[in-house]
């Protein structure tokens, strides 16, 4: 199956829209054989009637099946009803051969944000269920699920991106196509390939980039994506379907880390002392080499909470590295954290493993940012000879299920791309209080639930993660703080580093 994937045409006035460019791209469908054209939204610039009339005229010249989505720009000026009238249905399911394509509108009036509400979320889940026997499953959403690099602040990720990501991975979707950010980007997470298209014909390109589109070839075994830029540059990517395997021989265990977050130590009811004490016992019995605290040590950055935190954390009697959350830094925290717990960018290294912390917290704010200068510094710090490398920070680099995207790092798009491209083995985060672990590219991203506070989001209760690093695999488990019950979050074969 061959798909032409275009996006963000922004058809409208001459100041935004380049008609010749779009007509040139659509000419592709007459030159080469395609089964389908997918337009992932922002068909028009402003959702106005004249723009939709012009869009229909241009798009009707495509003589193969077309699936077009509405974007936030189409939703302007009450444009969603015009979209249905001139372009097509906002949501739908289409079967083409062995494939099913489910497209869901994520745009709504008067907002650039993306959202898939409960009704549509259920529709998506039901459609994936109904068509589970299809060999190829494709989801199309205008807004992206995974943060995009070179997109500035990541404010427009779908508000419930974590739940959507969780659903797409559980249902083993093959492709997720999006647009919106006007910058092309591709990731494989587990078995799903997330493809973002640049803008096909809007003059609003980013970072000096040019217009582009994607050519996708897919069968049961392999997904090939070519990003074609109009300056002639072509980038090709191939993703093999990963085999599902149970591993029996991982080689020797090289390292065991315990990953915790949001202990919220304090005199308040927010801190669950019994959960903390029980977790200390369980963790000590697990005999880890290192404990990583991804922030939220104290409830507030006040002297009393810090003093209590020092005596509680001493109970572990294991090497610990810390990275702060906003709450650790507020009030006097920016002074107390370094006084009691050391530098804000901590690091642990033996000869073969490096854990490098990076501070994403700011005082008096829950929002996280690393920023371009610190990102550069971080990448430098990671240029070391250890075979296994991990980065830890408080804020999320991927959306987390059951939470709104409040914990997502402002520059998650750029940081994630840089870390994945550097083939860092692990990223550990500690906000949104929900355990989650997935592999993106060759990098495993793990988030920790709250260890011992009432504010947690796992139906299994407060918990921490064990990260076991073997020669041939990395395994991540969630362990309940109170009872010590364990469940597997994931296990991934490691690509042995080139000898
Ligand atoms: Fe757009
Ligand atoms: Fe958009």
CSV table of N, CA, C and O and ligand atoms in Angstrom, one decimal, residues 8 10 41-42 72-73 142 180 182, ligand 1:
chain,number,residue,atom,x,y,z
A,8,UNK,N,-1.4,20.5,6.4
A,8,UNK,CA,-1.3,21.9,6.6
A,8,UNK,C,-1.1,22.7,5.3
A,8,UNK,O,-0.1,23.4,5.2
A,10,UNK,N,-3.2,25.0,4.4
A,10,UNK,CA,-3.6,26.4,4.7
A,10,UNK,C,-4.0,27.2,3.5
A,10,UNK,O,-3.6,28.3,3.2
A,41,UNK,N,-4.9,17.6,8.0
A,41,UNK,CA,-5.5,18.8,8.6
A,41,UNK,C,-4.9,20.2,8.4
A,41,UNK,O,-3.8,20.3,7.9
A,42,UNK,N,-5.7,21.2,8.8
A,42,UNK,CA,-5.4,22.6,8.4
A,42,UNK,C,-5.4,22.7,6.9
A,42,UNK,O,-4.5,23.1,6.3
A,72,UNK,N,-7.0,22.8,13.6
A,72,UNK,CA,-7.4,24.0,14.4
A,72,UNK,C,-7.7,25.2,13.5
A,72,UNK,O,-8.6,26.0,13.8
A,73,UNK,N,-7.0,25.4,12.4
A,73,UNK,CA,-7.3,26.5,11.5
A,73,UNK,C,-8.6,26.4,10.8
A,73,UNK,O,-9.3,27.3,10.6
A,142,UNK,N,-5.1,15.3,13.5
A,142,UNK,CA,-4.3,16.5,13.1
A,142,UNK,C,-3.2,16.9,14.1
A,142,UNK,O,-2.1,17.1,13.8
A,180,UNK,N,0.2,19.6,11.9
A,180,UNK,CA,0.0,20.7,12.9
A,180,UNK,C,1.3,21.5,13.1
A,180,UNK,O,1.2,22.7,13.2
A,182,UNK,N,4.0,21.9,11.4
A,182,UNK,CA,4.8,22.3,10.3
A,182,UNK,C,6.2,21.9,10.3
A,182,UNK,O,7.1,22.7,9.8
B,1,LIG,FE1,-1.1,24.3,10.4
